[in-house]
């Protein structure tokens, strides 16, 4: 499609965004195809433990002699999938609540915002801790639901205020006078103007979810069903004494660097997103 | 004998945006005399606001002054002043009232504090400033008691504009620039402000540059008028000459295109077309694509602003034939 | 202009409540006060007033975006509060608006095609792609944006101010309206282009039989656009003078109209030198909390008499085609 091609050219023209885009693509590749290309060792090789990075083991080995690079690749899958899923759920709920709230106003707004306020005031980490005790968060779907439970209210508020301010604009008023139905106005006039905001929020929601997950695993609040970045961090500290010795530096840093890279590349990439969605910025 | 307070020579200002360079002002020469009221009239995009900002060296990225000399009072080279000198120069020698000056007032501090801020950034100014402020307030018909101790939002738009005028005149600059000072105001307030400006001018005898897009407004106050189009001055003459004896087709077009409550409305007609793209100018006169009198020469060579009658300058190749 | 009344406004009021601060009193702002007016089919009625006089609020009520607090509106003889859904929808389709800022009135992420096709399909004027395209070509041609291919896929920011306003006009005429409310339609257009746009609107009036409710603060523009038609002057939510355009400008009766006309700048230095602003007792609009009882203009009027402070004047017909609301002109 012509818009896709135009989007690619925008991304390409903006060098920093392009870098971010490539890194994000790499992560996606890592999460989807990566595990199929790289076998995961489950057996322990204690004799190879904590080997520094070398040609055989690009990032070195962990406390059980397993290759860290392989673990990073396999570990990306569940983290990113849960991240993406959680972002999808969060953003969907926020849009479904934020837009009617801001656009329709009145009692609808009041009741939706009171519900949002209730969720907003619940502190996320304690809630997650409590939920972790009662629910099997091992299942990625459940984990995504739990994470989105705490992240949607903030986003809903933001979307509501965007809708509120757009509602007052002349072109929305003109659309109403022209005879467009409210539904049509929301989908055809309002949403396209919020598209960039929603898309950017979605990207950041993914990184937020990744942080939250890693946090949960690190704190040992989520069951370790398979290797992932959070689990690696947890092991790095608990099993490998990473905080006390320098031999497991690679084990500790690898997931941290990955998470940071994810965040940085998101930040770089969203610049292009703004331009893609806003024709005014394009030339 | 007229003495110059401001001499602009060869001023060229450009804006760079991505791949395009827009020449907002092109090789402009202009002299402002002491104590005169000079009106600068032009439509959106003609460069008049850029001119105002250039005089105070306020142009910032992506704009830049490419070339030119701005000499104040024969002696100060404005574009060469360093930061400290500029800070003193502004407001003491030249000050400005911006468009919608009500928005240039700080909403969270009282008026008196804002006036004090101006004073404190100009050390060495006389301490009878308090009396001067009171006198100025009276001249602009503001009650100093009422106005000094309040916040901007407690004043009406017209009052805020008058406060901005007091602030601009506090240090008694010999030159005041006003950029569309009445555009955001109601008709009654506008007339009042214009009358106040006239009185101020009589009492203080400072020079004024009054920038506007509305020829009718400038008819109230200007002594000389410069008509700007696409970054250049196309006509410069006394107010009577501009209104009753215009030579440039654009000036004539403007006069015939402005609906007003006097004059014949049946003969009103717009100027067809639209202003040129300042990033890709062709040679020749910039007005030629809209001019009803355009001939080949107009497309070939740019006309220079020349004195064709006593104190009446026009930038048009065919001014003589057109005005037969 | 014929004698059919297209829209009848009867005792219309619109109040807004506002609070100055959390602890302040709740204040009622009477944007429109007990206003009655007839709009005749085929006429151009210009409403002139300064900001805050209620003209924009009145315009929005006519178009249906705002609900009046009190009063009735009759469209084609039928009281809008009582008509059924279908008739109401017809009224909404037949009364359209042109906003002041063409940039703000167009959705920045849409193309001209998308903007116009939206209106066309929403009103059932055409359904299939080629019909819609045909209608769009027709509209663009009527408003003078040809060749149409050049404009169809442009976004608003790629057009000039005048071109944008033409798109706004094209959108307004797409549903075949009977009445267009133009709210400061040329205030943000360059002076040299205003006449062109106004002439376009007048041409559309002739060709498509459109009635105009033209809101402006500029008497000069009103004089041009509403020539041989009517002007109404509004002050603080009320119509203070109403009548034939040239008559009002030549011989204004209401002191406020006189003040306005004395303040309008003219492109004639000799004339300007001899004109003086009508001396008003106060140059600022009264605070909403301090609106005088009696005639609303009494605190500023240089001619106010005792009666003006105590009683409210009505808009009374004093002449074949002139109505004023002022005790100076009431024969008693």
PDB file of C-alpha atoms in Angstrom, chain C residues 21-267:
ATOM      1  CA  UNK C  21     -12.866  30.819  41.243  1.00  0.00           C
ATOM      2  CA  UNK C  22     -13.650  27.804  43.388  1.00  0.00           C
ATOM      3  CA  UNK C  23     -14.932  30.063  46.086  1.00  0.00           C
ATOM      4  CA  UNK C  24     -16.451  32.647  43.809  1.00  0.00           C
ATOM      5  CA  UNK C  25     -20.089  33.030  43.198  1.00  0.00           C
ATOM      6  CA  UNK C  26     -21.620  31.212  40.309  1.00  0.00           C
ATOM      7  CA  UNK C  27     -22.369  33.814  37.697  1.00  0.00           C
ATOM      8  CA  UNK C  28     -24.877  33.719  34.951  1.00  0.00           C
ATOM      9  CA  UNK C  29     -23.646  35.008  31.672  1.00  0.00           C
ATOM     10  CA  UNK C  30     -26.578  36.066  29.512  1.00  0.00           C
ATOM     11  CA  UNK C  31     -25.001  35.539  26.139  1.00  0.00           C
ATOM     12  CA  UNK C  32     -28.272  36.061  24.320  1.00  0.00           C
ATOM     13  CA  UNK C  33     -31.115  37.926  26.001  1.00  0.00           C
ATOM     14  CA  UNK C  34     -34.711  37.644  24.950  1.00  0.00           C
ATOM     15  CA  UNK C  35     -33.908  38.116  21.296  1.00  0.00           C
ATOM     16  CA  UNK C  36     -36.515  38.069  18.547  1.00  0.00           C
ATOM     17  CA  UNK C  37     -35.687  38.200  14.876  1.00  0.00           C
ATOM     18  CA  UNK C  38     -37.084  37.136  11.505  1.00  0.00           C
ATOM     19  CA  UNK C  39     -34.806  35.870   8.783  1.00  0.00           C
ATOM     20  CA  UNK C  40     -36.374  36.172   5.332  1.00  0.00           C
ATOM     21  CA  UNK C  41     -35.793  33.710   2.559  1.00  0.00           C
ATOM     22  CA  UNK C  42     -33.159  34.850   0.078  1.00  0.00           C
ATOM     23  CA  UNK C  43     -31.845  37.703   2.198  1.00  0.00           C
ATOM     24  CA  UNK C  44     -28.410  38.539   3.464  1.00  0.00           C
ATOM     25  CA  UNK C  45     -28.648  39.495   7.087  1.00  0.00           C
ATOM     26  CA  UNK C  46     -25.395  40.783   8.548  1.00  0.00           C
ATOM     27  CA  UNK C  47     -25.062  40.836  12.309  1.00  0.00           C
ATOM     28  CA  UNK C  48     -22.449  43.292  13.489  1.00  0.00           C
ATOM     29  CA  UNK C  49     -21.134  43.519  16.999  1.00  0.00           C
ATOM     30  CA  UNK C  50     -18.028  43.397  19.096  1.00  0.00           C
ATOM     31  CA  UNK C  51     -16.692  40.331  20.820  1.00  0.00           C
ATOM     32  CA  UNK C  52     -18.888  39.241  23.694  1.00  0.00           C
ATOM     33  CA  UNK C  53     -22.099  40.573  22.180  1.00  0.00           C
ATOM     34  CA  UNK C  54     -23.466  37.081  21.614  1.00  0.00           C
ATOM     35  CA  UNK C  55     -23.452  36.965  17.840  1.00  0.00           C
ATOM     36  CA  UNK C  56     -21.442  33.764  17.639  1.00  0.00           C
ATOM     37  CA  UNK C  57     -23.616  32.129  20.296  1.00  0.00           C
ATOM     38  CA  UNK C  58     -26.689  33.125  18.311  1.00  0.00           C
ATOM     39  CA  UNK C  59     -25.172  31.648  15.166  1.00  0.00           C
ATOM     40  CA  UNK C  60     -24.443  28.355  16.895  1.00  0.00           C
ATOM     41  CA  UNK C  61     -27.988  28.159  18.207  1.00  0.00           C
ATOM     42  CA  UNK C  62     -29.375  28.704  14.703  1.00  0.00           C
ATOM     43  CA  UNK C  63     -27.232  25.916  13.348  1.00  0.00           C
ATOM     44  CA  UNK C  64     -28.299  23.613  16.131  1.00  0.00           C
ATOM     45  CA  UNK C  65     -25.033  23.082  17.982  1.00  0.00           C
ATOM     46  CA  UNK C  66     -26.209  24.927  21.064  1.00  0.00           C
ATOM     47  CA  UNK C  67     -29.529  24.585  22.808  1.00  0.00           C
ATOM     48  CA  UNK C  68     -31.293  27.771  23.797  1.00  0.00           C
ATOM     49  CA  UNK C  69     -32.098  28.241  27.454  1.00  0.00           C
ATOM     50  CA  UNK C  70     -35.458  29.825  26.681  1.00  0.00           C
ATOM     51  CA  UNK C  71     -37.392  30.824  23.630  1.00  0.00           C
ATOM     52  CA  UNK C  72     -38.459  29.279  20.352  1.00  0.00           C
ATOM     53  CA  UNK C  73     -37.089  28.869  16.895  1.00  0.00           C
ATOM     54  CA  UNK C  74     -39.361  28.319  13.923  1.00  0.00           C
ATOM     55  CA  UNK C  75     -37.905  26.897  10.757  1.00  0.00           C
ATOM     56  CA  UNK C  76     -40.142  27.206   7.720  1.00  0.00           C
ATOM     57  CA  UNK C  77     -43.017  27.963   9.988  1.00  0.00           C
ATOM     58  CA  UNK C  78     -42.610  24.896  12.200  1.00  0.00           C
ATOM     59  CA  UNK C  79     -41.567  25.149  15.818  1.00  0.00           C
ATOM     60  CA  UNK C  80     -38.359  23.162  16.157  1.00  0.00           C
ATOM     61  CA  UNK C  81     -39.115  21.970  19.639  1.00  0.00           C
ATOM     62  CA  UNK C  82     -42.177  20.186  18.311  1.00  0.00           C
ATOM     63  CA  UNK C  83     -41.114  18.655  15.028  1.00  0.00           C
ATOM     64  CA  UNK C  84     -40.449  14.979  14.514  1.00  0.00           C
ATOM     65  CA  UNK C  85     -37.066  13.388  13.971  1.00  0.00           C
ATOM     66  CA  UNK C  86     -37.227  13.422  10.191  1.00  0.00           C
ATOM     67  CA  UNK C  87     -38.166  17.055   9.952  1.00  0.00           C
ATOM     68  CA  UNK C  88     -35.508  17.966  12.477  1.00  0.00           C
ATOM     69  CA  UNK C  89     -32.909  16.184  10.457  1.00  0.00           C
ATOM     70  CA  UNK C  90     -33.982  18.101   7.390  1.00  0.00           C
ATOM     71  CA  UNK C  91     -33.614  21.361   9.289  1.00  0.00           C
ATOM     72  CA  UNK C  92     -30.117  20.365  10.412  1.00  0.00           C
ATOM     73  CA  UNK C  93     -29.148  19.514   6.875  1.00  0.00           C
ATOM     74  CA  UNK C  94     -30.526  22.722   5.461  1.00  0.00           C
ATOM     75  CA  UNK C  95     -28.738  25.018   7.894  1.00  0.00           C
ATOM     76  CA  UNK C  96     -24.952  24.942   7.560  1.00  0.00           C
ATOM     77  CA  UNK C  97     -22.029  26.838   9.020  1.00  0.00           C
ATOM     78  CA  UNK C  98     -18.823  28.458   7.779  1.00  0.00           C
ATOM     79  CA  UNK C  99     -16.256  29.010  10.492  1.00  0.00           C
ATOM     80  CA  UNK C 100     -13.811  31.824  10.913  1.00  0.00           C
ATOM     81  CA  UNK C 101     -10.545  29.938  10.822  1.00  0.00           C
ATOM     82  CA  UNK C 102     -10.305  27.770   7.734  1.00  0.00           C
ATOM     83  CA  UNK C 103      -7.294  25.967   9.151  1.00  0.00           C
ATOM     84  CA  UNK C 104      -9.110  24.921  12.309  1.00  0.00           C
ATOM     85  CA  UNK C 105     -12.292  24.044  10.440  1.00  0.00           C
ATOM     86  CA  UNK C 106     -10.676  21.300   8.398  1.00  0.00           C
ATOM     87  CA  UNK C 107      -9.435  18.005   9.770  1.00  0.00           C
ATOM     88  CA  UNK C 108      -5.658  18.200   9.367  1.00  0.00           C
ATOM     89  CA  UNK C 109      -5.172  14.488   8.734  1.00  0.00           C
ATOM     90  CA  UNK C 110      -7.709  14.258   5.936  1.00  0.00           C
ATOM     91  CA  UNK C 111      -7.467  15.051   2.278  1.00  0.00           C
ATOM     92  CA  UNK C 112      -9.887  17.288   0.438  1.00  0.00           C
ATOM     93  CA  UNK C 113     -11.456  14.198  -1.063  1.00  0.00           C
ATOM     94  CA  UNK C 114     -11.983  12.579   2.310  1.00  0.00           C
ATOM     95  CA  UNK C 115     -13.410  15.744   3.847  1.00  0.00           C
ATOM     96  CA  UNK C 116     -15.923  16.290   1.082  1.00  0.00           C
ATOM     97  CA  UNK C 117     -16.848  12.672   0.551  1.00  0.00           C
ATOM     98  CA  UNK C 118     -17.645  12.450   4.258  1.00  0.00           C
ATOM     99  CA  UNK C 119     -20.312  15.104   3.997  1.00  0.00           C
ATOM    100  CA  UNK C 120     -21.616  13.772   0.713  1.00  0.00           C
ATOM    101  CA  UNK C 121     -22.106  10.223   1.906  1.00  0.00           C
ATOM    102  CA  UNK C 122     -23.367  11.194   5.352  1.00  0.00           C
ATOM    103  CA  UNK C 123     -26.179  13.146   3.740  1.00  0.00           C
ATOM    104  CA  UNK C 124     -27.019  10.533   1.169  1.00  0.00           C
ATOM    105  CA  UNK C 125     -26.230  12.808  -1.736  1.00  0.00           C
ATOM    106  CA  UNK C 126     -24.259  10.122  -3.504  1.00  0.00           C
ATOM    107  CA  UNK C 127     -23.147   6.647  -2.603  1.00  0.00           C
ATOM    108  CA  UNK C 128     -20.988   5.043  -5.204  1.00  0.00           C
ATOM    109  CA  UNK C 129     -17.438   6.079  -5.680  1.00  0.00           C
ATOM    110  CA  UNK C 130     -17.838   7.622  -9.098  1.00  0.00           C
ATOM    111  CA  UNK C 131     -20.972   9.509  -8.068  1.00  0.00           C
ATOM    112  CA  UNK C 132     -19.154  10.879  -5.075  1.00  0.00           C
ATOM    113  CA  UNK C 133     -16.200  11.881  -7.227  1.00  0.00           C
ATOM    114  CA  UNK C 134     -18.507  13.580  -9.677  1.00  0.00           C
ATOM    115  CA  UNK C 135     -20.164  15.548  -6.931  1.00  0.00           C
ATOM    116  CA  UNK C 136     -16.800  16.557  -5.484  1.00  0.00           C
ATOM    117  CA  UNK C 137     -15.635  17.770  -8.889  1.00  0.00           C
ATOM    118  CA  UNK C 138     -18.837  19.742  -9.188  1.00  0.00           C
ATOM    119  CA  UNK C 139     -18.373  21.350  -5.780  1.00  0.00           C
ATOM    120  CA  UNK C 140     -14.730  22.222  -6.353  1.00  0.00           C
ATOM    121  CA  UNK C 141     -15.592  23.773  -9.684  1.00  0.00           C
ATOM    122  CA  UNK C 142     -18.353  25.875  -8.172  1.00  0.00           C
ATOM    123  CA  UNK C 143     -15.965  27.291  -5.576  1.00  0.00           C
ATOM    124  CA  UNK C 144     -13.321  27.963  -8.153  1.00  0.00           C
ATOM    125  CA  UNK C 145     -10.745  25.298  -7.314  1.00  0.00           C
ATOM    126  CA  UNK C 146      -9.868  23.959 -10.717  1.00  0.00           C
ATOM    127  CA  UNK C 147      -8.362  21.810 -12.116  1.00  0.00           C
ATOM    128  CA  UNK C 148      -9.897  19.617  -9.456  1.00  0.00           C
ATOM    129  CA  UNK C 149      -7.222  16.914  -9.711  1.00  0.00           C
ATOM    130  CA  UNK C 150      -4.789  19.375  -8.246  1.00  0.00           C
ATOM    131  CA  UNK C 151      -6.750  19.692  -5.038  1.00  0.00           C
ATOM    132  CA  UNK C 152      -8.405  16.348  -4.460  1.00  0.00           C
ATOM    133  CA  UNK C 153      -5.523  14.690  -2.666  1.00  0.00           C
ATOM    134  CA  UNK C 154      -4.155  17.660  -0.822  1.00  0.00           C
ATOM    135  CA  UNK C 155      -4.176  18.056   2.923  1.00  0.00           C
ATOM    136  CA  UNK C 156      -5.301  21.362   4.425  1.00  0.00           C
ATOM    137  CA  UNK C 157      -1.797  22.500   5.304  1.00  0.00           C
ATOM    138  CA  UNK C 158      -0.806  22.217   1.661  1.00  0.00           C
ATOM    139  CA  UNK C 159      -3.369  24.815   0.640  1.00  0.00           C
ATOM    140  CA  UNK C 160      -3.355  28.577   1.002  1.00  0.00           C
ATOM    141  CA  UNK C 161      -5.726  30.336   3.397  1.00  0.00           C
ATOM    142  CA  UNK C 162      -8.069  31.369   0.629  1.00  0.00           C
ATOM    143  CA  UNK C 163      -8.132  27.885  -0.838  1.00  0.00           C
ATOM    144  CA  UNK C 164      -8.913  26.391   2.541  1.00  0.00           C
ATOM    145  CA  UNK C 165     -11.830  28.701   3.003  1.00  0.00           C
ATOM    146  CA  UNK C 166     -13.114  27.642  -0.390  1.00  0.00           C
ATOM    147  CA  UNK C 167     -13.029  24.023   0.746  1.00  0.00           C
ATOM    148  CA  UNK C 168     -14.955  25.025   3.841  1.00  0.00           C
ATOM    149  CA  UNK C 169     -17.503  26.697   1.594  1.00  0.00           C
ATOM    150  CA  UNK C 170     -17.680  23.644  -0.665  1.00  0.00           C
ATOM    151  CA  UNK C 171     -18.386  21.497   2.372  1.00  0.00           C
ATOM    152  CA  UNK C 172     -21.081  23.867   3.523  1.00  0.00           C
ATOM    153  CA  UNK C 173     -22.947  23.849   0.223  1.00  0.00           C
ATOM    154  CA  UNK C 174     -22.637  20.098  -0.348  1.00  0.00           C
ATOM    155  CA  UNK C 175     -25.858  19.157   1.491  1.00  0.00           C
ATOM    156  CA  UNK C 176     -27.831  21.790  -0.486  1.00  0.00           C
ATOM    157  CA  UNK C 177     -28.476  24.124   2.405  1.00  0.00           C
ATOM    158  CA  UNK C 178     -31.104  26.822   2.539  1.00  0.00           C
ATOM    159  CA  UNK C 179     -29.419  28.929   5.195  1.00  0.00           C
ATOM    160  CA  UNK C 180     -25.721  29.392   5.853  1.00  0.00           C
ATOM    161  CA  UNK C 181     -24.447  30.898   9.087  1.00  0.00           C
ATOM    162  CA  UNK C 182     -21.113  32.510   8.249  1.00  0.00           C
ATOM    163  CA  UNK C 183     -19.195  33.288  11.431  1.00  0.00           C
ATOM    164  CA  UNK C 184     -16.519  35.868  10.611  1.00  0.00           C
ATOM    165  CA  UNK C 185     -16.010  34.044   7.335  1.00  0.00           C
ATOM    166  CA  UNK C 186     -13.314  36.375   5.982  1.00  0.00           C
ATOM    167  CA  UNK C 187     -11.708  37.711   9.155  1.00  0.00           C
ATOM    168  CA  UNK C 188      -8.705  35.470   8.821  1.00  0.00           C
ATOM    169  CA  UNK C 189      -8.297  35.908   5.094  1.00  0.00           C
ATOM    170  CA  UNK C 190      -5.903  38.502   3.704  1.00  0.00           C
ATOM    171  CA  UNK C 191      -7.576  41.802   2.927  1.00  0.00           C
ATOM    172  CA  UNK C 192      -6.712  41.604  -0.760  1.00  0.00           C
ATOM    173  CA  UNK C 193      -8.584  38.316  -1.074  1.00  0.00           C
ATOM    174  CA  UNK C 194     -11.687  39.058   0.956  1.00  0.00           C
ATOM    175  CA  UNK C 195     -13.770  40.522  -1.832  1.00  0.00           C
ATOM    176  CA  UNK C 196     -13.159  37.440  -3.938  1.00  0.00           C
ATOM    177  CA  UNK C 197     -14.495  35.125  -1.250  1.00  0.00           C
ATOM    178  CA  UNK C 198     -17.427  37.397  -0.489  1.00  0.00           C
ATOM    179  CA  UNK C 199     -18.293  37.571  -4.164  1.00  0.00           C
ATOM    180  CA  UNK C 200     -18.169  33.799  -4.353  1.00  0.00           C
ATOM    181  CA  UNK C 201     -20.639  33.582  -1.490  1.00  0.00           C
ATOM    182  CA  UNK C 202     -22.922  36.079  -3.193  1.00  0.00           C
ATOM    183  CA  UNK C 203     -22.719  34.168  -6.445  1.00  0.00           C
ATOM    184  CA  UNK C 204     -23.721  31.011  -4.614  1.00  0.00           C
ATOM    185  CA  UNK C 205     -26.639  32.873  -3.139  1.00  0.00           C
ATOM    186  CA  UNK C 206     -27.933  33.653  -6.609  1.00  0.00           C
ATOM    187  CA  UNK C 207     -27.240  30.254  -8.130  1.00  0.00           C
ATOM    188  CA  UNK C 208     -28.274  28.057  -5.236  1.00  0.00           C
ATOM    189  CA  UNK C 209     -30.826  30.301  -3.582  1.00  0.00           C
ATOM    190  CA  UNK C 210     -29.067  30.441  -0.228  1.00  0.00           C
ATOM    191  CA  UNK C 211     -29.947  32.760   2.624  1.00  0.00           C
ATOM    192  CA  UNK C 212     -27.088  34.145   4.707  1.00  0.00           C
ATOM    193  CA  UNK C 213     -26.783  34.928   8.382  1.00  0.00           C
ATOM    194  CA  UNK C 214     -23.474  36.759   8.230  1.00  0.00           C
ATOM    195  CA  UNK C 215     -21.721  37.415  11.517  1.00  0.00           C
ATOM    196  CA  UNK C 216     -18.916  39.961  11.589  1.00  0.00           C
ATOM    197  CA  UNK C 217     -17.306  42.659  13.686  1.00  0.00           C
ATOM    198  CA  UNK C 218     -16.267  44.584  10.573  1.00  0.00           C
ATOM    199  CA  UNK C 219     -18.780  47.174   9.402  1.00  0.00           C
ATOM    200  CA  UNK C 220     -16.983  47.606   6.088  1.00  0.00           C
ATOM    201  CA  UNK C 221     -17.316  43.938   5.254  1.00  0.00           C
ATOM    202  CA  UNK C 222     -20.943  43.954   6.377  1.00  0.00           C
ATOM    203  CA  UNK C 223     -21.644  46.952   4.160  1.00  0.00           C
ATOM    204  CA  UNK C 224     -20.226  45.153   1.153  1.00  0.00           C
ATOM    205  CA  UNK C 225     -21.753  41.784   1.735  1.00  0.00           C
ATOM    206  CA  UNK C 226     -25.164  42.909   2.921  1.00  0.00           C
ATOM    207  CA  UNK C 227     -25.614  45.742   0.459  1.00  0.00           C
ATOM    208  CA  UNK C 228     -29.223  46.230  -0.461  1.00  0.00           C
ATOM    209  CA  UNK C 229     -29.996  43.959   2.436  1.00  0.00           C
ATOM    210  CA  UNK C 230     -30.142  44.223   6.184  1.00  0.00           C
ATOM    211  CA  UNK C 231     -27.782  44.783   9.085  1.00  0.00           C
ATOM    212  CA  UNK C 232     -28.503  44.047  12.718  1.00  0.00           C
ATOM    213  CA  UNK C 233     -26.324  45.512  15.466  1.00  0.00           C
ATOM    214  CA  UNK C 234     -25.892  43.466  18.614  1.00  0.00           C
ATOM    215  CA  UNK C 235     -24.827  44.580  22.053  1.00  0.00           C
ATOM    216  CA  UNK C 236     -24.595  42.363  25.130  1.00  0.00           C
ATOM    217  CA  UNK C 237     -26.938  39.709  23.806  1.00  0.00           C
ATOM    218  CA  UNK C 238     -29.561  41.971  22.285  1.00  0.00           C
ATOM    219  CA  UNK C 239     -30.276  43.497  18.934  1.00  0.00           C
ATOM    220  CA  UNK C 240     -30.171  47.245  19.379  1.00  0.00           C
ATOM    221  CA  UNK C 241     -30.739  48.302  15.807  1.00  0.00           C
ATOM    222  CA  UNK C 242     -31.968  46.541  12.682  1.00  0.00           C
ATOM    223  CA  UNK C 243     -32.584  47.813   9.217  1.00  0.00           C
ATOM    224  CA  UNK C 244     -31.438  48.480   5.707  1.00  0.00           C
ATOM    225  CA  UNK C 245     -27.641  48.388   5.398  1.00  0.00           C
ATOM    226  CA  UNK C 246     -26.936  51.673   3.684  1.00  0.00           C
ATOM    227  CA  UNK C 247     -29.518  53.520   5.807  1.00  0.00           C
ATOM    228  CA  UNK C 248     -28.029  52.340   9.050  1.00  0.00           C
ATOM    229  CA  UNK C 249     -24.537  53.269   7.984  1.00  0.00           C
ATOM    230  CA  UNK C 250     -25.589  56.654   6.768  1.00  0.00           C
ATOM    231  CA  UNK C 251     -27.987  57.505   9.561  1.00  0.00           C
ATOM    232  CA  UNK C 252     -27.460  55.313  12.601  1.00  0.00           C
ATOM    233  CA  UNK C 253     -30.054  55.846  15.266  1.00  0.00           C
ATOM    234  CA  UNK C 254     -28.861  53.880  18.270  1.00  0.00           C
ATOM    235  CA  UNK C 255     -26.007  55.583  20.179  1.00  0.00           C
ATOM    236  CA  UNK C 256     -24.032  52.340  20.204  1.00  0.00           C
ATOM    237  CA  UNK C 257     -24.278  52.066  16.425  1.00  0.00           C
ATOM    238  CA  UNK C 258     -23.177  55.679  16.184  1.00  0.00           C
ATOM    239  CA  UNK C 259     -20.226  54.988  18.451  1.00  0.00           C
ATOM    240  CA  UNK C 260     -19.194  51.942  16.434  1.00  0.00           C
ATOM    241  CA  UNK C 261     -19.421  53.765  13.151  1.00  0.00           C
ATOM    242  CA  UNK C 262     -17.424  56.686  14.511  1.00  0.00           C
ATOM    243  CA  UNK C 263     -14.697  54.280  15.568  1.00  0.00           C
ATOM    244  CA  UNK C 264     -14.352  52.242  12.374  1.00  0.00           C
ATOM    245  CA  UNK C 265     -11.155  53.288  10.598  1.00  0.00           C
ATOM    246  CA  UNK C 266     -11.515  54.435   6.996  1.00  0.00           C
ATOM    247  CA  UNK C 267      -8.923  54.436   4.219  1.00  0.00           C
TER     248      UNK C 267
END
